[in-house]
Amino acid sequence: MGTWKPTACILCECNCGVEVELGGEDGRRLVRLRGDKRHPSSRGYACEKAHRLDFYQHGRDLLKRPLRRRADGTFEEIDWSTAIREVAERLARVRDTFGGESIFYYGGGGQGNHLPGAYGTGTRRALGSWFRSSALAQEKTGEFWVSDRVMGTATRADFEHCDVALFLGKNPWHSHSIPRARVTLKEIAKDPARTLIVVDPRRTETAELADIHLAVKPGTDAWLLSALLAVLLEEDLVDRAFLEAKVTGEAGVLEALRAVRIGEACSRAGVDAALVRKAARAIGRAKSLASFEDLGVQMNHHSTLVSYLHRVLIALTGSVGRPGTHYVPSPLVALAGGASRRKSPVAGATIVSGLVPCNVIAEEILTDHPKRYRAMIVEAANPAHSLADSKRMREALAALDTLVVIDVAMSETARLAHYVLPAATQFEKAEATFFNFDFPENYFHLRPRLFPPGEERLPEAEIHARLTEALGVVTEADYAPLRAAAREGLEAYAGVFLSTVLPDPRLSAQAPVLLYRTMDVPDDVREGAVVLGLCFRMAMESTQALARAGFAGAPMEAALALFRAIMTNPSGVVFAVGEWPEVLGRVKTADGKLHLDLPDMVAELRRLEGDPPPALDPSFPFVLSAGERRSFTANTIIRDPAWRKKDAAGALRISPADAARLGVGDGEPVRLTTKRGSLVVSVEISDSMQPGHVSLPNGLGTDYPADAGVEAVGVAPNELTAVEDRDPFVGTPWHKYVPARIEPLPATPR
Ligand SMILES: Nc1nc2c(c(=O)[nH]1)N[C@H]1C(S)=C(S)[C@@H](COP(=O)(O)OP(=O)(O)OC[C@H]3O[C@@H](n4cnc5c(=O)[nH]c(N)nc54)[C@H](O)[C@@H]3O)O[C@H]1N2
Ligand SMILES: Nc1nc2c(c(=O)[nH]1)N[C@H]1C(S)=C(S)[C@@H](COP(=O)(O)OP(=O)(O)OC[C@H]3O[C@@H](n4cnc5c(=O)[nH]c(N)nc54)[C@H](O)[C@@H]3O)O[C@H]1N2
Ligand code: SF4
Ligand SMILES: [Mo]
């Protein structure tokens, strides 16, 4: 038997703690995995996907050495010093010719790795790069924008203790996003006193467990929610005390809701009005409501309005600040934010949480505009696959003066790069995620590396340190005093760091690199050095929560104790303990109340009455949801199609009625066509689908080196999507509502 080591699963945002038995000839195979009972959040839980993580560590297209593209499009291997020198020179030339703001940064982390983004700030500042984005700007920015205006902050909900659980366009059975999702869902489902409500056109695995499944017609959630809220008002199921004490500016939205014709709105949403009333009563009478909106509504028509109506529901039912309702998390790093004063340079798009909407990136490159992006650094992301309209995205990436990709594998984006820099995998370096949203106990998990990097891969921390050194912004002279202090111990080091680095703008801009280069820490957690800065901030801002978690004392003392705990607890640490009565105090509006007076959203709501539901062109009679989460999907984190134990082909799900009408049988190929593309895919006939709605998995159709050349299994959803199909306010894409046509094909003879 080999040794078991703690780490985390990196396949979804939960990052469950797992223990791995290492084996194989070189001790680098992830032979067996099990949930780690010591992990503060997952407590031994892990789903089926974690057991297949060896496919990530042993992909055939894992990068080995830096690559430089030749004129003919092929790649040659180069050594690290050449790679760093040339990348720094080329990016510096773009900066000096067109300004640093023409260098765009995309990514910074995926589902389990957020330290690259922290270290990447060093390189970005050295280059004067300001505009950036990530996948969050094609899903969560609408919710962030609305939440920020209503509450000055975002919320999460306590499903473990709720009376009623509501999922809007979310299938947590497969997509998780809440700790120990299946355990929690089953507990709610089996308790007759608790109610599970699912709003989803498909009878998903979560909907199967639900007490009430509101099977909306795709793209009509705004009507459904307006009807549900109107019932709450009509039947006086609102929390008046909460409204009076904690909510302001509600008059306009309440008036608009009172005008909603409930029967009409339900029929537009395709849902029985009696069932909507039943749901509204369950919600209105509940002691506590926990709710979660996700991609089914966030990547769909009226997405910002739905996010707003969701906040209205939370406000009307007083679902904040009590066990089983919403809370305001205290993450180590704040990912959610509001709109910037600045707009994107070419399209003038609203920037939320510092992120340019993903759907405008291509148009900010493919133009003669003097402020266009000329170079791009892509780190731990695969935009050539994951952004709308892959064809256009490929054109945009090809039009750049310089594209640098930092990845572990030869992704679709890496194939288009001028330079590909091979990063150590998430098991070859210390890593952590900033998706820390638990409450009352919040945790942080710095995973020590399982083994050193293979081949010539380097951790991103090292890559960015070398880049900033090559750019000349930090030198050995800057390191020397910190190194000397490090030899005296952590207290001395922290003292020198605070007194010399923070007051100096040049040095503080490079704080992550300085910490990484000079701190005295063991090799297996070296990349965790940057976390010291976060510990200081937490100790200043959340003194009480930290003290309850055992990190008491003056800020310096608490910060260092927390940092030591993080560096020495390989299964994670509870760093903050909140209390429910504090939650409303974390609402960041001037008067501490929830502000419902968002005139643009109320106007949208009023328009709904007159608006017809999104209509389909007769030549594209199906609604395609492009990118469903299934049992074996994980964005493009694992590229080997063999990892998928179920649904190996990544089939298009279609209702039995539609399949019969088209004359296609289970497993047979069809041609799937949208205004942007046409692909062949095999179908899975599923009675979970409503007629007129079809669904493709996400993350498939990636190229993978197989024995007989490169193969791609399933289809890449964004070959079919279009950039202009997006939310008018914040630009999030309508990936779950892609008008499509399906034509049967003769089955291929075997
Ligand atoms: N297995 C697995 N888990 C994952 C991931 C993964 O790739 N694989 N990815 C992770 C990531 S990055 C994210 S963001 C989350 C996303 O998690 P989810 O949002 O749960 O994922 P999806 O399956 O894309 O979409 C959810 C549901 O939206 C429904 N839907 C489609 N159209 C509509 C509509 O018009 N109205 C409503 N109400 N619903 C609609 C779909 O039927 C689907 O069940 O999952 C995370 N977890
Ligand atoms: N049509 C459609 N498109 C979608 C979606 C959809 O539902 N439908 N969902 C969207 C959503 S919610 C999301 S979150 C995005 C996800 O899309 P992206 O954010 O682009 O993420 P991934 O596709 O997972 O790409 C992650 C990359 O990181 C690399 N990687 C893995 N580990 C490391 C590491 O340690 N270091 C480095 N440097 N690289 C590493 C992987 O090889 C991979 O190339 O897709 C979005 N795109
Ligand atoms: S895929 Fe998500 S829920 Fe499943 S084990 Fe990994 S982190 Fe946990
Ligand atoms: Mo996502």
PDB file of C-alpha atoms in Angstrom, residues 349-582:
ATOM      1  CA  ALA A 349     -19.188  47.822 -22.163  1.00  0.00           C
ATOM      2  CA  THR A 350     -19.895  47.947 -18.426  1.00  0.00           C
ATOM      3  CA  ILE A 351     -17.127  46.370 -16.369  1.00  0.00           C
ATOM      4  CA  VAL A 352     -18.443  44.477 -13.335  1.00  0.00           C
ATOM      5  CA  SER A 353     -16.129  43.086 -10.631  1.00  0.00           C
ATOM      6  CA  GLY A 354     -13.261  44.431 -12.714  1.00  0.00           C
ATOM      7  CA  LEU A 355     -14.131  42.076 -15.594  1.00  0.00           C
ATOM      8  CA  VAL A 356     -14.799  43.012 -19.214  1.00  0.00           C
ATOM      9  CA  PRO A 357     -17.818  41.020 -20.492  1.00  0.00           C
ATOM     10  CA  CYS A 358     -16.507  37.903 -22.240  1.00  0.00           C
ATOM     11  CA  ASN A 359     -18.785  38.448 -25.209  1.00  0.00           C
ATOM     12  CA  VAL A 360     -17.141  41.753 -26.199  1.00  0.00           C
ATOM     13  CA  ILE A 361     -13.519  40.570 -26.099  1.00  0.00           C
ATOM     14  CA  ALA A 362     -13.412  39.510 -29.763  1.00  0.00           C
ATOM     15  CA  GLU A 363     -14.859  42.827 -30.914  1.00  0.00           C
ATOM     16  CA  GLU A 364     -12.308  44.685 -28.808  1.00  0.00           C
ATOM     17  CA  ILE A 365      -9.565  42.979 -30.817  1.00  0.00           C
ATOM     18  CA  LEU A 366     -11.030  42.697 -34.325  1.00  0.00           C
ATOM     19  CA  THR A 367     -11.191  46.423 -35.056  1.00  0.00           C
ATOM     20  CA  ASP A 368      -9.022  49.353 -36.167  1.00  0.00           C
ATOM     21  CA  HIS A 369      -9.849  51.236 -32.971  1.00  0.00           C
ATOM     22  CA  PRO A 370      -6.628  52.735 -31.565  1.00  0.00           C
ATOM     23  CA  LYS A 371      -7.399  51.391 -28.076  1.00  0.00           C
ATOM     24  CA  ARG A 372      -7.894  47.807 -29.208  1.00  0.00           C
ATOM     25  CA  TYR A 373      -6.230  44.961 -27.331  1.00  0.00           C
ATOM     26  CA  ARG A 374      -2.988  44.072 -29.117  1.00  0.00           C
ATOM     27  CA  ALA A 375      -1.646  41.347 -26.847  1.00  0.00           C
ATOM     28  CA  MET A 376      -3.117  38.871 -24.451  1.00  0.00           C
ATOM     29  CA  ILE A 377      -1.948  36.722 -21.577  1.00  0.00           C
ATOM     30  CA  VAL A 378      -4.215  33.741 -20.998  1.00  0.00           C
ATOM     31  CA  GLU A 379      -3.643  31.847 -17.785  1.00  0.00           C
ATOM     32  CA  ALA A 380      -5.505  28.725 -16.621  1.00  0.00           C
ATOM     33  CA  ALA A 381      -8.390  29.270 -19.021  1.00  0.00           C
ATOM     34  CA  ASN A 382      -9.355  28.117 -22.462  1.00  0.00           C
ATOM     35  CA  PRO A 383     -11.248  30.983 -24.101  1.00  0.00           C
ATOM     36  CA  ALA A 384     -10.892  29.570 -27.622  1.00  0.00           C
ATOM     37  CA  HIS A 385     -13.221  26.838 -26.369  1.00  0.00           C
ATOM     38  CA  SER A 386     -15.209  28.416 -23.562  1.00  0.00           C
ATOM     39  CA  LEU A 387     -16.225  31.814 -24.988  1.00  0.00           C
ATOM     40  CA  ALA A 388     -19.135  32.391 -27.333  1.00  0.00           C
ATOM     41  CA  ASP A 389     -18.485  31.928 -31.028  1.00  0.00           C
ATOM     42  CA  SER A 390     -15.240  29.980 -31.074  1.00  0.00           C
ATOM     43  CA  LYS A 391     -14.695  30.745 -34.751  1.00  0.00           C
ATOM     44  CA  ARG A 392     -14.652  34.483 -34.095  1.00  0.00           C
ATOM     45  CA  MET A 393     -12.622  34.028 -30.926  1.00  0.00           C
ATOM     46  CA  ARG A 394      -9.993  32.111 -32.913  1.00  0.00           C
ATOM     47  CA  GLU A 395      -9.910  34.940 -35.466  1.00  0.00           C
ATOM     48  CA  ALA A 396      -9.487  37.476 -32.670  1.00  0.00           C
ATOM     49  CA  LEU A 397      -6.685  35.523 -31.000  1.00  0.00           C
ATOM     50  CA  ALA A 398      -4.957  35.129 -34.364  1.00  0.00           C
ATOM     51  CA  ALA A 399      -5.125  38.895 -34.929  1.00  0.00           C
ATOM     52  CA  LEU A 400      -3.107  39.684 -31.787  1.00  0.00           C
ATOM     53  CA  ASP A 401       0.469  40.893 -31.957  1.00  0.00           C
ATOM     54  CA  THR A 402       1.345  38.539 -29.102  1.00  0.00           C
ATOM     55  CA  LEU A 403      -0.567  35.748 -27.379  1.00  0.00           C
ATOM     56  CA  VAL A 404       1.025  34.082 -24.366  1.00  0.00           C
ATOM     57  CA  VAL A 405      -0.730  31.062 -22.846  1.00  0.00           C
ATOM     58  CA  ILE A 406       0.155  29.640 -19.434  1.00  0.00           C
ATOM     59  CA  ASP A 407      -1.461  26.226 -19.127  1.00  0.00           C
ATOM     60  CA  VAL A 408      -0.761  22.659 -18.114  1.00  0.00           C
ATOM     61  CA  ALA A 409      -2.019  21.158 -21.385  1.00  0.00           C
ATOM     62  CA  MET A 410      -2.106  21.865 -25.109  1.00  0.00           C
ATOM     63  CA  SER A 411      -5.528  23.502 -25.045  1.00  0.00           C
ATOM     64  CA  GLU A 412      -7.470  24.955 -27.971  1.00  0.00           C
ATOM     65  CA  THR A 413      -6.180  28.380 -26.889  1.00  0.00           C
ATOM     66  CA  ALA A 414      -2.576  27.223 -26.478  1.00  0.00           C
ATOM     67  CA  ARG A 415      -2.592  25.992 -30.084  1.00  0.00           C
ATOM     68  CA  LEU A 416      -3.062  29.602 -31.217  1.00  0.00           C
ATOM     69  CA  ALA A 417      -0.386  31.121 -28.973  1.00  0.00           C
ATOM     70  CA  HIS A 418       2.949  32.645 -29.956  1.00  0.00           C
ATOM     71  CA  TYR A 419       4.374  31.289 -26.705  1.00  0.00           C
ATOM     72  CA  VAL A 420       3.054  28.472 -24.543  1.00  0.00           C
ATOM     73  CA  LEU A 421       4.460  28.372 -21.012  1.00  0.00           C
ATOM     74  CA  PRO A 422       4.006  25.013 -19.260  1.00  0.00           C
ATOM     75  CA  ALA A 423       2.619  25.351 -15.742  1.00  0.00           C
ATOM     76  CA  ALA A 424       3.046  22.769 -13.014  1.00  0.00           C
ATOM     77  CA  THR A 425      -0.179  20.836 -12.489  1.00  0.00           C
ATOM     78  CA  GLN A 426      -2.328  21.430  -9.421  1.00  0.00           C
ATOM     79  CA  PHE A 427      -0.735  18.425  -7.768  1.00  0.00           C
ATOM     80  CA  GLU A 428       2.798  19.587  -8.585  1.00  0.00           C
ATOM     81  CA  LYS A 429       2.643  22.852  -6.640  1.00  0.00           C
ATOM     82  CA  ALA A 430       0.850  24.275  -3.638  1.00  0.00           C
ATOM     83  CA  GLU A 431      -2.560  25.565  -4.693  1.00  0.00           C
ATOM     84  CA  ALA A 432      -5.693  27.051  -3.220  1.00  0.00           C
ATOM     85  CA  THR A 433      -9.043  28.360  -4.267  1.00  0.00           C
ATOM     86  CA  PHE A 434     -10.685  31.651  -3.392  1.00  0.00           C
ATOM     87  CA  PHE A 435     -14.187  30.146  -3.656  1.00  0.00           C
ATOM     88  CA  ASN A 436     -14.477  30.282   0.146  1.00  0.00           C
ATOM     89  CA  PHE A 437     -18.068  31.202   0.817  1.00  0.00           C
ATOM     90  CA  ASP A 438     -19.073  28.990   3.762  1.00  0.00           C
ATOM     91  CA  PHE A 439     -20.886  30.309   6.819  1.00  0.00           C
ATOM     92  CA  PRO A 440     -20.896  30.523   9.833  1.00  0.00           C
ATOM     93  CA  GLU A 441     -17.552  28.720   9.621  1.00  0.00           C
ATOM     94  CA  ASN A 442     -15.473  29.729   6.648  1.00  0.00           C
ATOM     95  CA  TYR A 443     -12.339  27.842   5.706  1.00  0.00           C
ATOM     96  CA  PHE A 444      -9.248  28.137   3.576  1.00  0.00           C
ATOM     97  CA  HIS A 445      -7.411  25.172   2.148  1.00  0.00           C
ATOM     98  CA  LEU A 446      -3.833  25.503   0.988  1.00  0.00           C
ATOM     99  CA  ARG A 447      -2.945  22.152  -0.508  1.00  0.00           C
ATOM    100  CA  PRO A 448       0.736  21.200  -0.332  1.00  0.00           C
ATOM    101  CA  ARG A 449       2.031  19.749  -3.579  1.00  0.00           C
ATOM    102  CA  LEU A 450       1.900  15.959  -3.874  1.00  0.00           C
ATOM    103  CA  PHE A 451       5.198  15.804  -5.776  1.00  0.00           C
ATOM    104  CA  PRO A 452       7.585  18.203  -7.555  1.00  0.00           C
ATOM    105  CA  PRO A 453       6.775  19.361 -11.096  1.00  0.00           C
ATOM    106  CA  GLY A 454       7.450  16.867 -13.860  1.00  0.00           C
ATOM    107  CA  GLU A 455       9.411  17.582 -17.038  1.00  0.00           C
ATOM    108  CA  GLU A 456      10.227  21.312 -17.156  1.00  0.00           C
ATOM    109  CA  ARG A 457       6.896  22.616 -15.916  1.00  0.00           C
ATOM    110  CA  LEU A 458       7.035  25.509 -13.442  1.00  0.00           C
ATOM    111  CA  PRO A 459       4.528  26.869 -10.925  1.00  0.00           C
ATOM    112  CA  GLU A 460       2.910  30.135 -12.068  1.00  0.00           C
ATOM    113  CA  ALA A 461       4.500  31.877  -9.072  1.00  0.00           C
ATOM    114  CA  GLU A 462       7.926  31.088 -10.516  1.00  0.00           C
ATOM    115  CA  ILE A 463       6.863  32.049 -14.055  1.00  0.00           C
ATOM    116  CA  HIS A 464       5.614  35.456 -12.920  1.00  0.00           C
ATOM    117  CA  ALA A 465       8.633  36.043 -10.705  1.00  0.00           C
ATOM    118  CA  ARG A 466      10.894  35.400 -13.695  1.00  0.00           C
ATOM    119  CA  LEU A 467       8.790  37.608 -15.966  1.00  0.00           C
ATOM    120  CA  THR A 468       8.799  40.550 -13.558  1.00  0.00           C
ATOM    121  CA  GLU A 469      12.535  40.149 -13.069  1.00  0.00           C
ATOM    122  CA  ALA A 470      13.041  40.118 -16.840  1.00  0.00           C
ATOM    123  CA  LEU A 471      10.880  43.233 -17.093  1.00  0.00           C
ATOM    124  CA  GLY A 472      13.271  44.861 -14.656  1.00  0.00           C
ATOM    125  CA  VAL A 473      10.737  45.881 -12.007  1.00  0.00           C
ATOM    126  CA  VAL A 474      12.238  43.806  -9.195  1.00  0.00           C
ATOM    127  CA  THR A 475      15.877  42.990  -8.555  1.00  0.00           C
ATOM    128  CA  GLU A 476      18.067  41.083  -6.131  1.00  0.00           C
ATOM    129  CA  ALA A 477      18.591  44.375  -4.283  1.00  0.00           C
ATOM    130  CA  ASP A 478      14.873  44.434  -3.446  1.00  0.00           C
ATOM    131  CA  TYR A 479      15.023  40.867  -2.195  1.00  0.00           C
ATOM    132  CA  ALA A 480      18.119  41.203   0.002  1.00  0.00           C
ATOM    133  CA  PRO A 481      16.620  42.937   3.088  1.00  0.00           C
ATOM    134  CA  LEU A 482      13.600  40.641   3.076  1.00  0.00           C
ATOM    135  CA  ARG A 483      15.759  37.544   2.788  1.00  0.00           C
ATOM    136  CA  ALA A 484      17.860  38.726   5.685  1.00  0.00           C
ATOM    137  CA  ALA A 485      14.749  39.291   7.792  1.00  0.00           C
ATOM    138  CA  ALA A 486      13.375  35.883   6.807  1.00  0.00           C
ATOM    139  CA  ARG A 487      16.373  34.260   8.471  1.00  0.00           C
ATOM    140  CA  GLU A 488      15.307  35.879  11.752  1.00  0.00           C
ATOM    141  CA  GLY A 489      11.881  34.286  11.651  1.00  0.00           C
ATOM    142  CA  LEU A 490       8.374  35.065  10.461  1.00  0.00           C
ATOM    143  CA  GLU A 491       7.754  37.932  12.923  1.00  0.00           C
ATOM    144  CA  ALA A 492      10.890  39.782  11.843  1.00  0.00           C
ATOM    145  CA  TYR A 493      10.096  39.100   8.212  1.00  0.00           C
ATOM    146  CA  ALA A 494       6.550  40.399   8.526  1.00  0.00           C
ATOM    147  CA  GLY A 495       7.785  43.511  10.297  1.00  0.00           C
ATOM    148  CA  VAL A 496      10.250  44.349   7.527  1.00  0.00           C
ATOM    149  CA  PHE A 497       7.691  43.532   4.871  1.00  0.00           C
ATOM    150  CA  LEU A 498       5.098  45.844   6.366  1.00  0.00           C
ATOM    151  CA  SER A 499       7.492  48.687   6.960  1.00  0.00           C
ATOM    152  CA  THR A 500       9.425  48.613   3.681  1.00  0.00           C
ATOM    153  CA  VAL A 501       7.246  47.013   0.997  1.00  0.00           C
ATOM    154  CA  LEU A 502       3.767  48.342   1.707  1.00  0.00           C
ATOM    155  CA  PRO A 503       4.652  52.072   1.832  1.00  0.00           C
ATOM    156  CA  ASP A 504       6.600  51.863  -1.458  1.00  0.00           C
ATOM    157  CA  PRO A 505       4.246  51.813  -4.489  1.00  0.00           C
ATOM    158  CA  ARG A 506       6.813  50.146  -6.751  1.00  0.00           C
ATOM    159  CA  LEU A 507       7.436  47.342  -4.268  1.00  0.00           C
ATOM    160  CA  SER A 508       3.882  46.921  -3.055  1.00  0.00           C
ATOM    161  CA  ALA A 509       2.807  46.436  -6.686  1.00  0.00           C
ATOM    162  CA  GLN A 510       5.123  43.425  -6.673  1.00  0.00           C
ATOM    163  CA  ALA A 511       4.194  42.147  -3.208  1.00  0.00           C
ATOM    164  CA  PRO A 512       3.214  38.644  -4.439  1.00  0.00           C
ATOM    165  CA  VAL A 513       6.540  38.117  -6.192  1.00  0.00           C
ATOM    166  CA  LEU A 514       8.521  39.526  -3.267  1.00  0.00           C
ATOM    167  CA  LEU A 515       6.742  37.188  -0.828  1.00  0.00           C
ATOM    168  CA  TYR A 516       7.323  34.195  -3.074  1.00  0.00           C
ATOM    169  CA  ARG A 517      10.975  34.979  -3.676  1.00  0.00           C
ATOM    170  CA  THR A 518      12.020  35.844  -0.135  1.00  0.00           C
ATOM    171  CA  MET A 519       9.918  34.042   2.452  1.00  0.00           C
ATOM    172  CA  ASP A 520      11.445  31.081   4.232  1.00  0.00           C
ATOM    173  CA  VAL A 521       8.880  28.317   3.726  1.00  0.00           C
ATOM    174  CA  PRO A 522       9.071  24.594   2.935  1.00  0.00           C
ATOM    175  CA  ASP A 523       9.108  23.643  -0.753  1.00  0.00           C
ATOM    176  CA  ASP A 524       5.816  21.766  -0.651  1.00  0.00           C
ATOM    177  CA  VAL A 525       3.886  24.922   0.303  1.00  0.00           C
ATOM    178  CA  ARG A 526       6.155  27.549  -1.283  1.00  0.00           C
ATOM    179  CA  GLU A 527       3.473  28.964  -3.601  1.00  0.00           C
ATOM    180  CA  GLY A 528       1.382  29.693  -0.499  1.00  0.00           C
ATOM    181  CA  ALA A 529       3.663  32.643   0.368  1.00  0.00           C
ATOM    182  CA  VAL A 530       1.268  35.147  -1.215  1.00  0.00           C
ATOM    183  CA  VAL A 531      -1.400  34.197   1.323  1.00  0.00           C
ATOM    184  CA  LEU A 532       0.447  36.186   4.014  1.00  0.00           C
ATOM    185  CA  GLY A 533      -0.823  39.411   2.436  1.00  0.00           C
ATOM    186  CA  LEU A 534      -4.393  38.087   2.582  1.00  0.00           C
ATOM    187  CA  CYS A 535      -3.994  37.142   6.236  1.00  0.00           C
ATOM    188  CA  PHE A 536      -3.028  40.716   7.097  1.00  0.00           C
ATOM    189  CA  ARG A 537      -6.088  42.074   5.348  1.00  0.00           C
ATOM    190  CA  MET A 538      -8.392  39.573   7.090  1.00  0.00           C
ATOM    191  CA  ALA A 539      -6.866  40.396  10.470  1.00  0.00           C
ATOM    192  CA  MET A 540      -7.569  44.103   9.921  1.00  0.00           C
ATOM    193  CA  GLU A 541     -11.091  43.689   8.531  1.00  0.00           C
ATOM    194  CA  SER A 542     -12.573  40.664  10.306  1.00  0.00           C
ATOM    195  CA  THR A 543     -10.925  40.769  13.703  1.00  0.00           C
ATOM    196  CA  GLN A 544     -13.850  39.234  15.581  1.00  0.00           C
ATOM    197  CA  ALA A 545     -14.566  36.441  13.138  1.00  0.00           C
ATOM    198  CA  LEU A 546     -10.889  35.512  13.191  1.00  0.00           C
ATOM    199  CA  ALA A 547     -10.749  35.623  16.970  1.00  0.00           C
ATOM    200  CA  ARG A 548     -13.707  33.222  17.191  1.00  0.00           C
ATOM    201  CA  ALA A 549     -11.779  30.854  14.939  1.00  0.00           C
ATOM    202  CA  GLY A 550      -8.882  31.010  17.399  1.00  0.00           C
ATOM    203  CA  PHE A 551      -6.781  33.730  15.777  1.00  0.00           C
ATOM    204  CA  ALA A 552      -6.959  36.407  18.412  1.00  0.00           C
ATOM    205  CA  GLY A 553      -4.715  39.240  19.501  1.00  0.00           C
ATOM    206  CA  ALA A 554      -3.337  42.291  17.779  1.00  0.00           C
ATOM    207  CA  PRO A 555      -3.746  42.223  13.970  1.00  0.00           C
ATOM    208  CA  MET A 556      -0.099  41.270  13.385  1.00  0.00           C
ATOM    209  CA  GLU A 557      -0.274  38.432  15.881  1.00  0.00           C
ATOM    210  CA  ALA A 558      -3.601  37.141  14.530  1.00  0.00           C
ATOM    211  CA  ALA A 559      -2.421  37.357  10.942  1.00  0.00           C
ATOM    212  CA  LEU A 560       0.761  35.412  11.612  1.00  0.00           C
ATOM    213  CA  ALA A 561      -1.070  32.759  13.616  1.00  0.00           C
ATOM    214  CA  LEU A 562      -3.540  32.346  10.781  1.00  0.00           C
ATOM    215  CA  PHE A 563      -0.795  32.182   8.183  1.00  0.00           C
ATOM    216  CA  ARG A 564       1.067  29.527  10.167  1.00  0.00           C
ATOM    217  CA  ALA A 565      -2.136  27.517  10.528  1.00  0.00           C
ATOM    218  CA  ILE A 566      -2.808  27.701   6.800  1.00  0.00           C
ATOM    219  CA  MET A 567       0.734  26.632   5.921  1.00  0.00           C
ATOM    220  CA  THR A 568       0.713  23.662   8.294  1.00  0.00           C
ATOM    221  CA  ASN A 569      -2.812  22.227   7.925  1.00  0.00           C
ATOM    222  CA  PRO A 570      -2.845  20.256   4.688  1.00  0.00           C
ATOM    223  CA  SER A 571      -6.573  19.490   5.001  1.00  0.00           C
ATOM    224  CA  GLY A 572      -7.667  23.112   5.418  1.00  0.00           C
ATOM    225  CA  VAL A 573      -8.369  25.505   8.310  1.00  0.00           C
ATOM    226  CA  VAL A 574     -11.449  27.298   9.586  1.00  0.00           C
ATOM    227  CA  PHE A 575     -10.244  30.902   9.507  1.00  0.00           C
ATOM    228  CA  ALA A 576     -13.420  32.804  10.330  1.00  0.00           C
ATOM    229  CA  VAL A 577     -16.449  32.081  12.451  1.00  0.00           C
ATOM    230  CA  GLY A 578     -19.377  34.393  11.809  1.00  0.00           C
ATOM    231  CA  GLU A 579     -22.624  34.820  13.694  1.00  0.00           C
ATOM    232  CA  TRP A 580     -26.031  35.127  12.097  1.00  0.00           C
ATOM    233  CA  PRO A 581     -26.973  38.396  13.804  1.00  0.00           C
ATOM    234  CA  GLU A 582     -23.921  40.014  12.169  1.00  0.00           C
TER     235      GLU A 582
END
